Amino acid sequence: MRLSARVDYALRAVAELASVTGGAGPGRGRPVTAEQIARAQEIPPKFLESILLQLRRGGVVQAQRGPEGGYWLARPAEEISLAEVIRVIDGPLAHVRGQRPEQLGYQGAARALQDVWIALRASERQILDLVTVADVVAGTLPPRVTELVADPGAWT
């Protein structure tokens, strides 16, 4: 699995927002400026602005302009999965040459590859839909994730 810099930065920005606001959703906590997020997570500020715009359009964060403005999570961190953030930034999980795996038409000896790509997407979903922004911020990942991480083969 390859994640873009945009996705990496988006996940870090959302985690930072959850951390600073206590994981609160709308109307709770104080707004956090893009500059504060960029500084805390070492994200290029201009790049972050466009990412935050995508996250706002995707319903992950909300924003307010002005001197008291900034960003906050649109919902509690427990309700925002990593998969949702990834989909908002990069679109559906597990594309092959820009197509969804079920749309591919492999023939002959390569026919089973389609099933492999679909299984890969299902596996990604099992983890990325399971883990929330709150889990990341708290550092307490679901047991299924910690089991996978405990396997030495996962690190190579």
CSV table of C-alpha atoms in Angstrom, one decimal:
chain,number,residue,atom,x,y,z
A,1,MET,CA,0.0,0.0,0.0
A,2,ARG,CA,1.3,3.4,-1.0
A,3,LEU,CA,0.0,6.6,0.7
A,4,SER,CA,0.5,10.0,-0.9
A,5,ALA,CA,2.0,12.9,1.0
A,6,ARG,CA,-1.4,14.5,0.9
A,7,VAL,CA,-3.0,11.6,2.8
A,8,ASP,CA,-0.1,11.5,5.3
A,9,TYR,CA,-0.4,15.2,5.9
A,10,ALA,CA,-4.2,15.0,6.1
A,11,LEU,CA,-4.1,12.2,8.7
A,12,ARG,CA,-1.5,14.1,10.8
A,13,ALA,CA,-3.6,17.3,10.6
A,14,VAL,CA,-6.8,15.6,11.7
A,15,ALA,CA,-4.9,13.9,14.5
A,16,GLU,CA,-3.5,17.2,15.6
A,17,LEU,CA,-6.9,18.8,15.6
A,18,ALA,CA,-8.3,15.9,17.7
A,19,SER,CA,-5.4,16.3,20.1
A,20,VAL,CA,-5.7,20.0,20.5
A,21,THR,CA,-9.5,20.1,20.8
A,22,GLY,CA,-9.7,17.0,22.9
A,23,GLY,CA,-11.3,15.0,20.1
A,24,ALA,CA,-14.4,17.2,20.3
A,25,GLY,CA,-16.8,17.6,17.5
A,26,PRO,CA,-18.7,20.8,16.5
A,27,GLY,CA,-19.1,23.6,19.0
A,28,ARG,CA,-16.5,22.2,21.4
A,29,GLY,CA,-13.0,23.4,22.0
A,30,ARG,CA,-11.3,26.3,20.3
A,31,PRO,CA,-10.6,26.5,16.6
A,32,VAL,CA,-7.0,25.7,15.6
A,33,THR,CA,-5.3,27.7,12.9
A,34,ALA,CA,-3.7,26.1,9.9
A,35,GLU,CA,-0.5,27.7,10.9
A,36,GLN,CA,-0.6,26.0,14.3
A,37,ILE,CA,-1.3,22.6,12.7
A,38,ALA,CA,1.5,23.2,10.1
A,39,ARG,CA,4.0,24.1,12.8
A,40,ALA,CA,3.0,21.2,15.1
A,41,GLN,CA,3.2,18.6,12.4
A,42,GLU,CA,5.9,20.1,10.2
A,43,ILE,CA,3.6,20.3,7.2
A,44,PRO,CA,4.2,22.9,4.4
A,45,PRO,CA,1.6,25.6,5.2
A,46,LYS,CA,0.4,26.2,1.6
A,47,PHE,CA,0.0,22.5,1.0
A,48,LEU,CA,-1.9,22.1,4.3
A,49,GLU,CA,-4.4,24.9,3.3
A,50,SER,CA,-5.5,22.9,0.2
A,51,ILE,CA,-5.7,19.7,2.3
A,52,LEU,CA,-7.9,21.4,4.9
A,53,LEU,CA,-10.1,22.7,2.2
A,54,GLN,CA,-10.6,19.2,0.9
A,55,LEU,CA,-11.3,17.9,4.4
A,56,ARG,CA,-13.8,20.7,4.9
A,57,ARG,CA,-15.6,19.9,1.6
A,58,GLY,CA,-15.5,16.2,2.6
A,59,GLY,CA,-17.2,16.9,5.9
A,60,VAL,CA,-14.3,15.9,8.1
A,61,VAL,CA,-13.5,19.4,9.5
A,62,GLN,CA,-15.3,22.6,9.8
A,63,ALA,CA,-13.8,26.1,9.6
A,64,GLN,CA,-14.4,29.7,10.7
A,65,ARG,CA,-12.8,32.7,9.2
A,66,GLY,CA,-11.6,35.8,11.1
A,67,PRO,CA,-9.4,36.6,14.1
A,68,GLU,CA,-11.1,33.9,16.2
A,69,GLY,CA,-11.1,31.5,13.3
A,70,GLY,CA,-9.6,28.2,12.6
A,71,TYR,CA,-10.5,24.5,12.1
A,72,TRP,CA,-12.1,21.9,14.2
A,73,LEU,CA,-13.4,18.4,13.7
A,74,ALA,CA,-16.9,18.2,12.1
A,75,ARG,CA,-17.7,15.2,14.4
A,76,PRO,CA,-16.1,13.6,17.4
A,77,ALA,CA,-12.8,11.9,16.7
A,78,GLU,CA,-14.3,8.5,17.6
A,79,GLU,CA,-16.6,8.8,14.6
A,80,ILE,CA,-13.9,9.6,12.0
A,81,SER,CA,-12.0,6.6,10.6
A,82,LEU,CA,-8.7,6.7,8.9
A,83,ALA,CA,-10.4,5.3,5.8
A,84,GLU,CA,-12.8,8.2,5.6
A,85,VAL,CA,-9.9,10.7,5.6
A,86,ILE,CA,-8.0,8.7,3.0
A,87,ARG,CA,-11.1,8.5,0.8
A,88,VAL,CA,-11.8,12.3,1.1
A,89,ILE,CA,-8.2,13.0,0.0
A,90,ASP,CA,-7.4,10.3,-2.5
A,91,GLY,CA,-10.7,8.7,-3.4
A,92,PRO,CA,-11.6,5.0,-3.0
A,93,LEU,CA,-9.2,2.5,-1.6
A,94,ALA,CA,-7.3,0.0,-3.8
A,95,HIS,CA,-7.5,1.2,-7.3
A,96,VAL,CA,-5.6,-0.5,-10.1
A,97,ARG,CA,-4.6,1.9,-12.9
A,98,GLY,CA,-7.3,4.3,-11.7
A,99,GLN,CA,-10.1,1.6,-11.8
A,100,ARG,CA,-11.9,-0.2,-9.0
A,101,PRO,CA,-10.9,-3.8,-8.8
A,102,GLU,CA,-14.4,-5.1,-9.7
A,103,GLN,CA,-14.2,-3.2,-13.0
A,104,LEU,CA,-11.1,-4.9,-14.2
A,105,GLY,CA,-11.3,-7.6,-16.9
A,106,TYR,CA,-8.4,-9.9,-16.5
A,107,GLN,CA,-8.2,-12.9,-18.8
A,108,GLY,CA,-6.7,-16.4,-18.8
A,109,ALA,CA,-3.8,-17.0,-16.4
A,110,ALA,CA,-4.2,-13.6,-14.8
A,111,ARG,CA,-7.9,-13.9,-14.1
A,112,ALA,CA,-7.3,-14.5,-10.3
A,113,LEU,CA,-5.5,-11.2,-10.0
A,114,GLN,CA,-8.9,-9.5,-9.8
A,115,ASP,CA,-9.8,-11.5,-6.7
A,116,VAL,CA,-6.4,-10.7,-5.2
A,117,TRP,CA,-7.0,-6.9,-5.6
A,118,ILE,CA,-10.5,-7.2,-4.2
A,119,ALA,CA,-9.2,-9.2,-1.2
A,120,LEU,CA,-6.5,-6.6,-0.7
A,121,ARG,CA,-9.1,-3.8,-0.7
A,122,ALA,CA,-11.2,-5.8,1.9
A,123,SER,CA,-8.1,-6.2,4.1
A,124,GLU,CA,-7.3,-2.5,3.9
A,125,ARG,CA,-10.9,-1.7,4.8
A,126,GLN,CA,-10.8,-4.0,7.8
A,127,ILE,CA,-8.0,-2.0,9.3
A,128,LEU,CA,-8.6,1.5,8.1
A,129,ASP,CA,-12.4,1.5,8.8
A,130,LEU,CA,-11.7,0.0,12.2
A,131,VAL,CA,-9.1,2.6,13.4
A,132,THR,CA,-10.4,6.0,14.3
A,133,VAL,CA,-8.7,9.4,14.7
A,134,ALA,CA,-9.4,9.0,18.5
A,135,ASP,CA,-7.5,5.7,18.5
A,136,VAL,CA,-4.5,7.3,16.9
A,137,VAL,CA,-4.4,10.3,19.3
A,138,ALA,CA,-4.9,8.1,22.3
A,139,GLY,CA,-2.2,5.6,21.1
A,140,THR,CA,-4.6,2.7,21.9
A,141,LEU,CA,-5.2,0.9,18.7
A,142,PRO,CA,-7.8,-1.9,18.3
A,143,PRO,CA,-6.6,-5.4,19.3
A,144,ARG,CA,-6.6,-6.6,15.7
A,145,VAL,CA,-4.2,-3.9,14.8
A,146,THR,CA,-1.9,-4.5,17.7
A,147,GLU,CA,-1.8,-8.2,16.9
A,148,LEU,CA,-0.7,-7.4,13.3
A,149,VAL,CA,2.0,-5.0,14.6
A,150,ALA,CA,3.3,-7.6,17.1
A,151,ASP,CA,4.2,-10.0,14.2
A,152,PRO,CA,7.9,-9.4,13.4
A,153,GLY,CA,7.2,-10.1,9.8
A,154,ALA,CA,5.0,-7.0,9.6
A,155,TRP,CA,8.1,-4.8,10.1
A,156,THR,CA,10.0,-6.2,7.0
